N, CA, C and O of each residue as an XYZ file, in Angstrom:
900
protein
N       2.077    278.679    177.118
C       3.025    278.139    176.026
C       3.307    276.595    176.424
O       3.240    276.231    177.598
N       3.578    275.848    175.525
C       4.419    274.546    175.831
C       5.584    274.880    175.808
O       6.015    275.498    174.834
N       6.418    274.545    176.910
C       7.632    274.984    177.403
C       8.670    273.730    176.880
O       8.543    272.554    177.222
N       9.683    274.239    176.009
C      10.743    273.400    175.390
C      11.823    273.200    176.508
O      11.971    273.877    177.525
N      12.598    272.027    176.051
C      13.677    271.655    176.910
C      15.187    271.970    175.904
O      15.219    271.944    174.673
N      16.222    272.228    176.724
C      17.669    271.741    175.797
C      17.763    270.650    175.129
O      17.840    269.603    175.771
N      17.782    270.604    173.522
C      18.347    269.767    172.931
C      19.528    268.681    173.667
O      20.583    269.000    174.215
N      18.953    267.319    173.470
C      19.867    266.351    173.800
C      19.638    265.857    175.306
O      20.262    264.916    175.797
N      18.607    266.653    176.018
C      18.336    266.110    177.247
C      17.253    265.110    177.320
O      16.524    265.041    176.330
N      17.023    264.344    178.285
C      15.894    263.440    178.665
C      14.724    264.219    178.165
O      14.045    263.841    177.210
N      14.524    265.225    178.777
C      13.165    266.092    178.803
C      12.673    266.318    177.363
O      11.546    266.080    176.930
N      14.004    266.952    176.534
C      13.548    267.017    175.218
C      13.289    266.033    174.342
O      12.678    266.233    173.292
N      13.872    264.553    174.824
C      13.459    263.331    174.259
C      11.730    263.214    174.217
O      10.929    263.149    173.284
N      11.597    263.222    175.568
C      10.584    262.829    176.055
C       9.221    263.637    175.468
O       8.142    263.067    175.310
N       9.440    264.952    175.196
C       8.708    266.176    174.871
C       9.235    267.067    173.838
O       9.410    268.263    174.071
N       9.525    266.476    172.584
C      10.077    267.008    171.575
C       9.253    268.282    171.117
O       9.846    269.287    170.726
N       7.861    268.217    171.176
C       7.047    269.516    170.978
C       6.835    270.200    171.990
O       5.883    270.978    171.915
N       7.582    270.159    173.197
C       7.493    270.779    174.361
C       6.520    270.136    175.403
O       5.721    269.247    175.106
N       6.641    270.583    176.447
C       6.100    269.752    177.816
C       4.498    269.968    177.523
O       4.102    271.122    177.362
N       3.512    268.805    177.446
C       2.248    268.825    177.092
C       1.299    267.956    177.806
O       0.280    267.448    177.336
N       1.899    267.818    179.350
C       1.160    266.982    180.032
C       0.286    268.130    181.019
O       0.707    269.252    181.299
N      -0.864    267.619    181.407
C      -1.890    268.428    182.403
C      -2.117    269.862    181.362
O      -1.990    271.031    181.725
N      -2.439    269.431    180.159
C      -2.942    270.392    179.147
C      -1.721    271.411    178.767
O      -1.990    272.352    178.020
N      -0.600    271.280    179.177
C       0.627    272.124    178.639
C       0.976    272.998    179.599
O       1.923    273.749    179.364
N       0.279    273.078    180.884
C       0.497    274.265    181.997
C       2.113    274.082    182.294
O       2.685    273.010    182.495
N       2.601    275.169    182.274
C       4.329    275.150    182.622
C       4.435    274.987    183.963
O       5.458    274.465    184.405
N       3.441    275.389    184.804
C       3.689    275.322    186.461
C       3.536    273.644    186.750
O       3.848    273.186    187.849
N       3.170    273.026    185.963
C       2.947    271.502    186.229
C       4.158    270.686    185.819
O       4.138    269.462    185.945
N       5.204    271.321    185.336
C       6.310    270.623    185.110
C       6.881    270.050    186.179
O       7.392    268.932    186.112
N       6.841    270.886    187.450
C       7.639    270.561    188.684
C       7.057    269.432    188.897
O       7.758    268.420    188.870
N       5.466    269.308    189.192
C       4.746    268.045    189.575
C       5.269    266.956    188.890
O       5.883    266.050    189.454
N       5.059    267.005    187.735
C       5.248    265.943    186.798
C       6.762    265.271    186.745
O       6.922    264.056    186.627
N       7.563    265.970    186.820
C       9.052    265.484    186.816
C       9.595    265.035    188.296
O      10.474    264.191    188.472
N       8.891    265.774    189.354
C       8.886    265.188    190.762
C       8.374    263.818    191.019
O       8.532    263.230    192.089
N       7.794    263.370    190.051
C       7.110    262.106    189.884
C       7.947    261.135    189.289
O       8.286    260.143    189.934
N       8.424    261.374    187.771
C       9.195    260.931    186.844
C      10.547    261.529    187.100
O      11.006    262.380    186.339
N      11.128    261.143    188.053
C      12.623    261.650    188.327
C      13.879    261.220    187.460
O      14.976    261.779    187.464
N      13.493    260.099    186.706
C      14.495    259.765    185.678
C      15.016    260.799    184.545
O      16.044    260.789    183.868
N      13.955    261.668    184.591
C      13.629    262.710    183.185
C      14.961    263.781    183.406
O      15.479    264.377    182.462
N      15.425    263.914    184.872
C      16.539    264.708    185.087
C      17.491    263.874    185.815
O      17.415    262.662    185.617
N      18.440    264.347    186.685
C      19.371    263.705    187.357
C      18.898    262.691    188.603
O      19.606    261.950    189.285
N      17.641    262.887    188.655
C      16.898    262.217    189.873
C      17.114    263.026    191.037
O      17.660    264.127    190.969
N      16.613    262.405    192.326
C      16.891    263.267    193.483
C      15.783    263.758    193.753
O      14.832    263.593    192.989
N      15.646    264.683    195.252
C      14.579    265.356    195.481
C      14.510    266.317    194.731
O      13.349    266.597    194.434
N      15.411    267.066    194.210
C      15.164    268.385    193.279
C      15.023    268.245    191.787
O      15.386    269.053    190.933
N      14.360    266.937    191.600
C      14.146    266.479    190.083
C      13.405    267.718    189.487
O      13.828    268.381    188.540
N      12.174    267.956    190.205
C      11.408    269.096    189.476
C      11.916    270.390    189.544
O      11.653    271.022    188.521
N      12.473    270.941    190.276
C      13.222    272.043    190.311
C      14.096    272.224    189.323
O      14.153    273.267    188.672
N      14.920    271.115    189.122
C      15.963    271.004    188.120
C      15.406    271.360    186.837
O      15.939    272.203    186.115
N      14.191    270.650    186.487
C      13.477    270.356    185.285
C      12.721    271.961    184.752
O      12.668    272.404    183.605
N      12.170    272.613    186.096
C      11.965    273.901    185.584
C      12.978    274.834    185.405
O      12.714    275.838    184.742
N      14.143    274.681    185.898
C      15.433    275.482    185.557
C      15.628    275.449    183.908
O      15.678    276.415    183.147
N      15.723    274.028    183.593
C      15.884    273.450    182.243
C      15.208    274.068    181.382
O      15.853    274.436    180.401
N      13.499    274.459    181.413
C      12.890    274.867    180.774
C      12.662    276.263    180.725
O      12.225    276.742    179.679
N      12.926    277.088    181.840
C      12.965    278.503    181.741
C      14.303    278.853    180.970
O      14.173    279.695    180.081
N      15.450    278.384    181.154
C      16.574    278.458    180.551
C      16.453    278.417    178.978
O      16.952    279.231    178.202
N      15.736    277.373    178.678
C      15.577    277.040    177.368
C      14.704    278.018    176.574
O      15.005    278.404    175.444
N      13.680    278.367    177.193
C      12.522    279.792    176.975
C      13.176    280.980    176.738
O      12.909    281.682    175.762
N      14.230    281.331    177.768
C      14.730    282.767    177.574
C      16.015    282.742    177.250
O      16.566    283.812    177.508
N      16.813    281.811    176.714
C      17.966    281.490    176.005
C      19.006    282.304    177.119
O      19.887    283.085    176.758
N      18.718    281.962    178.490
C      19.475    282.546    179.587
C      19.945    281.284    180.724
O      19.076    280.594    181.259
N      21.179    281.116    180.966
C      21.573    280.259    181.871
C      20.978    280.359    183.175
O      21.006    281.494    183.651
N      20.432    279.437    183.893
C      19.425    279.666    185.097
C      20.604    278.782    186.039
O      20.711    277.571    185.849
N      21.345    279.383    186.912
C      22.569    278.703    187.595
C      21.697    277.824    188.939
O      22.005    276.676    189.260
N      20.893    278.398    189.424
C      20.122    277.824    190.756
C      19.025    278.292    190.986
O      18.551    279.308    190.478
N      18.375    277.363    192.025
C      17.008    277.736    192.467
C      17.015    277.849    193.872
O      18.012    277.582    194.543
N      15.938    278.237    194.347
C      15.582    278.441    195.885
C      14.146    277.968    195.822
O      13.447    278.437    194.924
N      13.650    277.142    196.619
C      12.215    276.462    196.559
C      11.865    276.800    198.161
O      12.655    276.809    199.104
N      10.526    277.055    198.165
C       9.979    277.376    199.498
C       8.631    277.346    199.114
O       8.131    278.087    198.267
N       7.810    276.110    200.020
C       6.497    275.954    199.724
C       5.514    276.804    200.535
O       6.135    277.567    201.275
N       4.548    276.891    200.613
C       3.495    277.637    201.089
C       3.476    277.669    202.766
O       3.085    278.666    203.372
N       3.939    276.478    203.429
C       4.230    276.222    204.572
C       5.653    276.901    205.019
O       5.767    277.607    206.021
N       6.501    276.643    204.304
C       7.734    277.146    204.405
C       7.812    278.637    204.289
O       8.304    279.277    205.218
N       7.342    279.262    203.166
C       6.895    280.747    203.236
C       6.742    281.307    204.511
O       7.463    282.171    205.009
N       5.515    280.631    205.139
C       4.986    281.327    206.154
C       6.250    281.143    207.629
O       6.434    281.958    208.532
N       6.757    280.159    207.477
C       7.954    279.863    208.456
C       9.084    280.956    208.215
O       9.447    281.689    209.135
N       9.499    281.015    207.232
C      10.227    281.917    206.837
C       9.839    283.416    207.326
O      10.617    283.975    208.099
N       8.818    283.995    206.958
C       8.199    285.098    207.701
C       8.334    285.163    209.142
O       8.829    286.136    209.710
N       7.953    284.265    209.661
C       8.009    284.164    211.117
C       9.487    284.340    211.742
O       9.771    285.180    212.596
N      10.401    283.384    211.161
C      11.591    283.536    211.506
C      12.383    285.030    211.366
O      13.134    285.437    212.252
N      12.126    285.724    210.223
C      12.194    287.249    210.289
C      11.377    288.081    211.316
O      11.544    289.280    211.538
N      10.708    287.479    211.754
C       9.926    288.343    213.260
C       8.749    289.124    212.181
O       8.489    290.229    212.658
N       8.134    288.929    211.153
C       7.053    289.357    210.370
C       7.665    290.097    209.170
O       8.879    289.999    208.993
N       6.908    290.835    208.329
C       7.147    291.692    207.427
C       6.422    292.751    207.428
O       5.283    292.572    207.861
N       6.744    294.049    207.014
C       6.048    295.171    206.757
C       5.697    295.560    205.272
O       6.554    295.869    204.444
N       4.531    295.517    205.059
C       4.073    296.088    203.781
C       2.845    297.369    203.796
O       2.068    297.640    204.712
N       2.968    297.960    202.584
C       1.765    299.041    202.520
C       0.617    298.365    201.595
O       0.955    298.000    200.469
N      -0.635    298.192    201.987
C      -1.703    297.585    201.481
C      -2.373    298.885    200.644
O      -2.840    299.810    201.308
N      -2.406    298.929    199.394
C      -2.536    300.055    198.644
C      -4.342    299.881    198.416
O      -4.960    300.938    198.279
N      -4.948    298.880    198.390
C      -6.328    299.011    198.502
C      -6.949    297.853    199.288
O      -6.150    296.981    199.629
N      -8.173    297.696    199.620
C      -8.826    296.587    200.589
C      -8.889    295.594    199.637
O      -9.156    295.756    198.447
N      -8.597    294.404    200.285
C      -8.851    293.087    199.708
C      -9.216    292.105    200.661
O      -8.959    292.185    201.862
N      -9.923    291.018    200.012
C     -10.285    290.063    200.930
C      -9.088    289.193    201.373
O      -8.156    288.967    200.602
N      -9.132    288.736    202.567
C      -7.979    287.721    203.270
C      -8.392    286.300    203.125
O      -9.097    285.873    204.040
N      -8.051    285.362    202.016
C      -8.409    284.214    201.834
C      -7.753    283.309    202.749
O      -6.590    283.476    203.115
N      -8.613    282.191    203.186
C      -8.036    281.155    203.733
C      -6.807    280.574    203.173
O      -6.632    280.435    201.963
N      -5.901    280.214    204.144
C      -4.829    279.507    203.612
C      -5.024    277.806    203.017
O      -6.041    277.214    203.378
N      -4.177    277.194    202.254
C      -4.705    275.799    202.105
C      -4.034    275.147    202.993
O      -4.049    273.946    202.722
N      -3.338    275.433    204.112
C      -2.786    274.699    205.289
C      -3.101    275.491    206.320
O      -3.673    276.567    206.147
N      -2.702    274.960    207.694
C      -2.785    275.191    209.128
C      -1.522    275.974    209.088
O      -0.522    275.288    209.297
N      -1.345    277.065    208.900
C      -0.290    278.156    209.409
C      -0.520    278.654    210.631
O       0.349    279.254    211.263
N      -1.621    278.461    211.030
C      -1.789    279.068    212.641
C      -2.460    280.605    212.393
O      -2.460    281.178    211.303
N      -3.003    281.115    213.586
C      -3.559    282.285    213.495
C      -4.933    282.503    213.023
O      -5.383    281.654    212.253
N      -5.688    283.512    213.359
C      -6.948    283.906    212.718
C      -6.847    285.022    211.879
O      -6.483    286.141    212.241
N      -7.212    284.654    210.630
C      -7.201    285.767    209.624
C      -8.248    287.008    209.617
O      -9.405    286.628    209.796
N      -8.127    288.115    209.485
C      -9.375    288.863    209.245
C     -10.024    288.534    207.942
O      -9.658    287.681    207.134
N     -11.102    289.389    207.862
C     -11.979    289.026    206.809
C     -11.402    290.079    205.609
O     -11.684    289.774    204.451
N     -10.571    291.355    205.854
C     -10.146    291.955    204.815
C      -8.604    292.569    205.213
O      -8.288    292.694    206.396
N      -7.793    292.893    204.243
C      -6.598    293.442    204.607
C      -7.330    294.980    204.215
O      -8.006    295.146    203.200
N      -7.067    295.973    205.160
C      -7.299    297.158    204.935
C      -6.222    298.109    204.820
O      -5.173    297.852    205.410
N      -6.353    299.437    203.979
C      -5.283    300.373    203.313
C      -4.593    300.839    204.540
O      -5.140    301.195    205.584
N      -3.195    300.789    204.260
C      -2.287    301.400    205.062
C      -1.447    300.328    205.538
O      -1.689    299.157    205.243
N      -0.258    300.745    206.419
C       0.731    300.084    206.604
C       0.437    298.820    207.512
O      -0.360    298.984    208.436
N       1.038    297.514    207.320
C       0.555    296.468    207.961
C       1.699    295.492    208.477
O       2.273    294.903    207.561
N       2.127    295.215    209.712
C       3.028    294.356    210.072
C       2.390    292.817    209.679
O       1.181    292.723    209.893
N       2.899    291.901    209.265
C       2.318    290.628    208.788
C       3.019    289.629    209.571
O       4.172    289.821    209.956
N       2.456    288.710    209.790
C       3.242    287.577    210.334
C       3.157    286.310    209.173
O       2.563    286.530    208.118
N       3.632    285.300    209.369
C       3.513    284.261    208.318
C       2.142    283.825    207.890
O       1.935    283.593    206.699
N       1.415    283.728    208.577
C      -0.350    283.496    207.982
C      -0.793    284.554    207.172
O      -1.350    284.467    206.078
N      -0.353    286.040    208.109
C      -1.025    286.756    207.183
C      -0.403    287.294    205.943
O      -1.033    287.942    205.107
N       1.125    286.936    205.844
C       1.660    287.568    204.603
C       1.344    286.284    203.634
O       1.251    286.536    202.433
N       1.190    285.076    204.013
C       0.962    284.170    202.888
C      -0.568    284.437    202.307
O      -0.791    284.176    201.125
N      -1.563    284.934    203.112
C      -2.964    285.166    202.950
C      -2.666    286.540    201.847
O      -2.884    286.439    200.640
N      -2.276    287.473    202.322
C      -1.990    288.602    201.730
C      -1.317    288.208    200.224
O      -1.764    288.712    199.193
N      -0.333    287.370    200.221
C       0.230    287.251    198.718
C      -0.697    286.584    197.998
O      -0.723    286.885    196.805
N      -1.531    285.699    198.399
C      -2.587    284.771    197.617
C      -3.987    285.619    197.499
O      -4.890    285.113    196.834
N      -4.159    286.670    198.014
C      -5.343    287.403    197.669
C      -5.600    287.786    196.024
O      -4.737    288.342    195.345
N      -6.844    287.418    195.544
C      -6.842    288.058    194.174
C      -8.331    288.258    193.900
O      -8.554    288.739    192.789
N      -9.370    288.009    194.635
C     -10.782    287.820    194.309
C     -11.064    289.404    194.080
O     -11.863    289.693    193.189
N     -10.508    290.360    194.765
C     -10.949    291.910    194.297
C     -10.519    292.374    193.264
O     -10.910    293.499    192.953
N      -9.658    291.729    192.470
C      -9.219    292.393    191.337
C      -8.776    291.023    190.051
O      -9.555    290.380    189.348
N      -7.331    290.946    190.121
C      -6.989    289.873    189.163
C      -5.518    289.348    189.514
O      -4.822    289.803    190.421
N      -5.182    288.369    188.688
C      -3.719    287.736    188.920
C      -2.746    288.926    188.697
O      -1.680    288.853    189.308
N      -2.911    289.766    188.089
C      -2.029    290.798    187.752
C      -1.752    291.872    188.816
O      -0.640    292.388    188.930
N      -2.983    292.246    189.723
C      -2.959    292.880    190.801
C      -2.069    291.805    191.828
O      -1.084    292.135    192.490
N      -2.643    290.540    191.778
C      -2.220    289.819    192.881
C      -0.661    289.749    192.972
O      -0.029    289.762    194.028
N      -0.005    289.654    191.421
C       1.597    289.688    191.262
C       2.246    290.862    192.105
O       3.154    290.700    192.921
N       1.635    292.089    191.782
C       2.080    293.503    192.364
C       2.080    293.219    193.898
O       3.121    293.445    194.515
N       1.126    292.799    194.474
C       1.292    292.668    196.085
C       2.191    291.663    196.189
O       2.981    291.805    197.122
N       2.350    290.473    195.377
C       3.334    289.517    195.654
C       4.829    290.319    195.789
O       5.631    290.168    196.711
N       4.978    291.216    194.610
C       6.263    291.882    194.688
C       6.862    292.670    195.887
O       8.040    292.831    196.207
N       5.499    293.196    196.563
C       5.397    293.924    197.614
C       5.934    293.086    198.764
O       6.881    293.452    199.461
N       5.172    291.761    198.948
C       5.740    291.012    200.041
C       7.371    290.626    199.702
O       8.198    290.715    200.609
N       7.653    290.317    198.732
C       9.204    290.023    198.400
C      10.232    291.258    198.982
O      11.255    291.088    199.644
N       9.673    292.489    198.551
C      10.324    293.743    199.132
C      10.256    293.834    200.619
O      11.161    294.427    201.206
N       9.226    293.278    201.312
C       9.021    293.326    202.620
C      10.139    292.147    203.311
O      10.691    292.247    204.407
N      10.281    291.010    202.307
C      11.124    289.942    203.059
C      12.659    290.595    202.902
O      13.453    290.491    203.837
N      12.985    291.200    201.796
C      14.074    291.738    201.897
C      14.588    292.631    202.911
O      15.655    292.609    203.525
N      13.462    293.532    202.964
C      14.011    294.621    203.889
C      14.133    293.993    205.647
O      14.931    294.404    206.489
N      13.346    293.175    205.788
C      13.425    292.344    206.931
C      14.802    291.216    207.202
O      15.323    290.877    208.264
N      15.064    290.892    206.040
C      16.073    289.872    205.977
C      17.498    290.573    205.798
O      18.389    289.793    206.131
N      17.869    291.532    205.468
C      19.053    292.533    205.084
C      19.722    292.571    206.507
O      20.824    292.068    206.729
N      18.885    293.272    207.537
C      19.524    293.509    208.577
C      20.258    292.078    209.463
O      21.215    292.105    210.237
N      19.668    291.232    209.154
C      20.075    290.092    209.803
C      21.145    289.266    208.883
O      21.906    288.410    209.333
N      21.071    289.658    207.564
C      22.015    288.923    206.964
C      23.503    289.640    207.011
O      24.571    289.057    206.824
N      23.280    291.352    207.367
C      24.699    291.977    207.898
C      25.010    291.766    209.129
O      26.096    292.214    209.497
N      24.204    291.068    210.064
C      24.891    291.134    211.341
C      25.385    289.579    211.590
O      26.367    289.216    212.238
N      24.560    288.883    210.990
C      25.183    287.413    211.171
C      25.715    286.719    210.216
O      26.339    285.715    210.562
N      25.630    287.034    208.807
C      26.111    286.638    207.625
C      24.801    285.514    207.097
O      23.994    284.834    207.732
N      25.054    285.711    205.652
C      23.749    284.958    204.978
C      23.892    283.520    205.229
O      22.838    282.925    205.453
N      25.072    282.783    205.239
C      24.859    281.411    205.633
C      24.311    281.239    206.875
O      23.458    280.363    207.019
N      24.723    282.064    207.989
C      23.787    281.644    209.343
C      22.310    281.814    208.993
O      21.460    280.950    209.208
N      22.073    283.039    208.418
C      20.431    283.524    208.225
C      19.914    282.153    207.182
O      18.881    281.598    207.558
N      20.378    281.770    206.299
C      19.941    280.567    205.740
C      19.680    279.502    206.609
O      18.610    278.896    206.547
N      20.561    279.214    207.418
C      20.515    277.944    208.179
C      19.426    278.105    209.353
O      18.909    277.113    209.866
N      19.139    279.303    209.712
C      17.876    279.469    210.522
C      16.544    279.204    209.881
O      15.573    278.923    210.583
N      16.464    279.280    208.615
C      15.430    278.791    208.132
C      14.686    277.152    207.907
O      13.559    276.777    207.584
N      16.194    276.328    208.327
C      15.771    275.149    208.398
C      15.515    274.279    207.257
O      16.220    274.343    206.250
N      14.397    273.353    207.384
C      13.949    272.802    206.022
C      12.843    273.595    205.351
O      12.255    273.237    204.331
N      12.625    274.702    206.027
C      11.701    275.556    205.003
C      11.871    276.101    203.619
O      11.004    276.391    202.794
N      13.223    276.180    203.538
C      13.831    276.354    202.410
C      14.963    275.502    201.735
O      15.935    275.127    202.391
N      14.801    275.192    200.330
C      15.916    274.296    199.625
C      16.286    274.947    198.610
O      15.629    275.761    197.961
N      17.426    274.572    198.443
C      18.335    275.453    197.230
C      19.304    274.576    196.875
O      19.620    273.647    197.617
N      19.791    274.760    195.863
C      21.012    274.053    195.054
C      22.370    274.889    195.109
O      23.405    274.288    194.822
N      22.428    276.133    195.432
C      23.480    276.920    195.760
C      24.285    276.362    196.639
O      23.876    275.924    197.715
N      25.612    276.322    196.231
C      26.470    275.688    197.015
C      26.776    276.650    198.445
O      26.771    277.879    198.510
N      27.020    275.740    199.459
C      27.093    276.740    200.857
C      28.250    277.643    200.866
O      28.365    278.723    201.446
N      29.102    277.006    200.112
C      30.677    277.986    199.974
C      30.599    279.355    198.937
O      31.496    280.151    198.660
N      29.302    279.315    198.516
C      28.988    280.433    197.634
C      28.111    281.751    198.292
O      27.964    282.895    197.861
N      27.669    281.180    199.345
C      26.711    282.232    200.064
C      27.195    283.191    200.731
O      26.400    284.076    201.045
N      28.489    283.318    201.117
C      29.414    284.333    201.479
C      29.502    285.509    200.300
O      29.340    286.722    200.430
N      29.768    284.850    199.286
C      29.738    286.086    197.843
C      28.529    286.205    197.935
O      28.346    287.397    198.181
N      27.116    285.446    197.866
C      26.076    286.363    197.738
C      25.879    287.250    198.973
O      25.189    288.260    198.830
N      26.316    287.027    199.953
C      25.817    287.891    200.938
C      26.881    289.115    200.745
O      26.401    290.153    201.201
N      27.630    289.216    200.432
C      28.330    290.342    199.693
C      27.825    291.370    198.931
O      27.905    292.588    199.092
N      27.144    290.527    197.843
C      26.203    291.052    197.104
C      25.082    291.845    197.734
O      24.820    292.934    197.223
N      24.486    291.494    198.631
C      23.409    291.845    199.714
C      23.779    292.929    200.191
O      22.959    293.844    200.264
N      25.177    293.118    200.663
C      25.951    294.137    201.484
C      25.878    295.381    200.455
O      25.502    296.519    200.735
N      26.364    294.865    199.083
C      26.479    296.211    198.120
C      25.353    296.582    197.718
O      25.347    297.763    197.369
N      24.212    295.955    197.605
C      22.923    296.417    197.421
C      22.469    297.657    198.211
O      22.106    298.768    197.826
N      22.635    296.990    199.730
C      22.195    297.804    200.707
C      22.809    299.194    200.700
O      22.138    300.193    200.961
N      24.156    299.236    200.383
C      25.174    300.297    200.358
C      24.555    301.305    199.254
O      24.601    302.533    199.328
N      24.013    300.606    198.296
C      23.561    301.370    197.025
C      22.051    301.743    197.205
O      21.388    301.893    196.179
N      21.550    301.880    198.232
C      19.799    302.260    198.421
C      19.076    301.072    198.463
O      17.857    301.218    198.380
N      19.569    299.740    198.587
C      18.601    298.702    198.561
C      17.506    298.636    197.786
O      17.418    299.225    196.709
N      16.427    297.775    198.384
C      15.550    297.854    197.412
C      14.820    298.637    196.470
O      14.286    298.295    195.415
N      14.897    299.832    197.077
C      14.328    300.979    196.313
C      15.202    301.252    194.980
O      14.744    301.967    194.089
N      16.533    300.627    194.876
C      17.157    300.716    193.405
C      16.867    299.759    192.339
O      17.312    299.797    191.192
N      15.933    298.750    192.934
C      15.918    297.799    192.037
C      14.899    297.931    190.942
O      13.793    298.370    191.257
N      15.131    297.612    189.731
C      14.251    297.750    188.816
C      13.213    296.630    188.461
O      13.667    295.486    188.481
N      12.019    296.766    188.169
C      11.131    295.851    187.766
C      10.843    295.976    186.326
O      11.077    297.019    185.716
N      10.265    294.776    185.696
C      10.048    294.762    184.278
C       8.440    294.401    184.075
O       8.129    293.211    184.012
N       7.479    295.367    183.978
C       6.363    294.970    184.076
C       5.776    294.069    182.467
O       5.592    294.674    181.411
N       5.612    292.878    182.606
C       5.334    292.210    181.482
C       3.738    291.441    181.612
O       3.430    290.256    181.747
N       3.042    292.492    181.522
C       1.497    292.119    181.752
C       0.871    293.318    181.215
O       1.370    294.441    181.142
N      -0.526    292.859    180.772
C      -1.463    293.969    180.267
C      -1.355    295.090    181.062
O      -1.006    294.893    182.226
N      -1.643    296.585    180.590
C      -1.661    296.545    179.090
C      -0.356    296.648    178.188
O      -0.383    296.700    176.958
N       0.885    296.672    179.039
C       1.825    296.802    178.218
C       2.078    295.950    177.478
O       2.328    296.481    176.396
N       2.181    294.723    177.403
C       2.406    293.239    177.035
C       1.270    292.473    177.377
O       0.869    292.351    178.535
N       0.677    291.884    176.252
C      -0.242    290.852    176.046
C       0.146    289.550    176.796
O       1.220    289.185    176.318
N      -0.205    288.812    177.628
C       0.299    287.621    178.154
C       0.377    286.450    177.188
O       1.357    285.708    177.130
N      -0.847    286.307    176.337
C      -0.975    285.464    175.377
C       0.342    285.294    174.414
O       0.710    284.232    173.912
N       1.080    286.800    174.240
C       2.192    286.864    173.144
C       3.504    286.473    174.040
O       4.240    287.393    174.396
N       3.870    284.882    174.478
C       4.655    284.553    175.427
C       5.884    284.824    174.619
O       6.731    285.434    175.272
N       6.190    284.578    173.524
C       7.579    284.556    172.743
C       7.784    286.173    172.613
O       8.946    286.554    172.469
N       6.946    286.963    172.644
C       7.644    288.649    172.736
C       7.863    288.778    174.289
O       8.777    289.529    174.632
N       7.198    288.193    175.193
C       7.742    288.323    176.283
C       8.869    287.955    176.633
O       9.547    288.777    177.250
N       9.381    286.740    176.383
C      10.557    286.157    176.181
C      11.581    287.191    175.807
O      12.550    287.509    176.495
N      11.187    287.768    174.414
C      12.381    288.594    173.881
C      12.538    289.678    174.627
O      13.680    290.111    174.778
N      11.267    290.431    175.334
C      11.505    291.785    176.291
C      12.555    291.339    177.594
O      13.251    292.197    178.135
N      12.578    290.137    177.955
C      13.344    289.667    179.091
C      15.017    289.353    178.509
O      16.072    289.631    179.079
N      14.874    288.913    177.640
C      16.414    288.782    176.900
C      16.926    290.081    176.625
O      18.128    290.290    176.785
N      16.122    291.025    176.209
C      16.745    292.371    175.742
C      17.074    293.070    177.124
O      18.082    293.770    177.027
N      16.524    293.073    178.333
C      16.803    293.527    179.358
C      18.110    293.149    180.194
O      18.967    293.844    180.739
N      17.893    291.548    180.061
C      19.342    291.012    180.587
C      20.554    291.098    179.848
O      21.602    290.665    180.328
């Protein structure tokens, strides 16, 4: 879909019928606005701010903050956490990463529990040749669960601000530093009530929902939220 922006913003004035650069791909918003930073408040996070505005307008839900981790940063974060544990549900090829994150990848990820360092975790999260983007999204959810499981004890012991600081420049966010302690308390409550196993996920992909019916997908998300 052509993603739209809140009325009265410079982005809405530039794209009154929705974002149409790069054949209208929504994931190109970040790159486009990162170059033309005057379309938001400017600064290094211009692209991220534009994505926030677009998603907020699309869903009708305010998006307060963003957390940005590129592929090199993702690998670094996993390594800072000491690696993550995931259960590989099917044998999938291990694609080469588009940057040098160190280490030698296997030809395949085999079925069973695996402890993945940053290089392996990035490759596993990107693998899709064995099936499809939808299966890949499922693997990425497993990787995110592994990240939470690895990060939660460190957040509990040292506090979330200290954990975020340990990531250095690998993670960028506009969450105010003075709110990290509050978010850390939410993490604590989540752990107390069962952790990641209590988190519900909403499957918005075939066969439940056709991905081309994007307005229907947005309505599903609004109904849940």
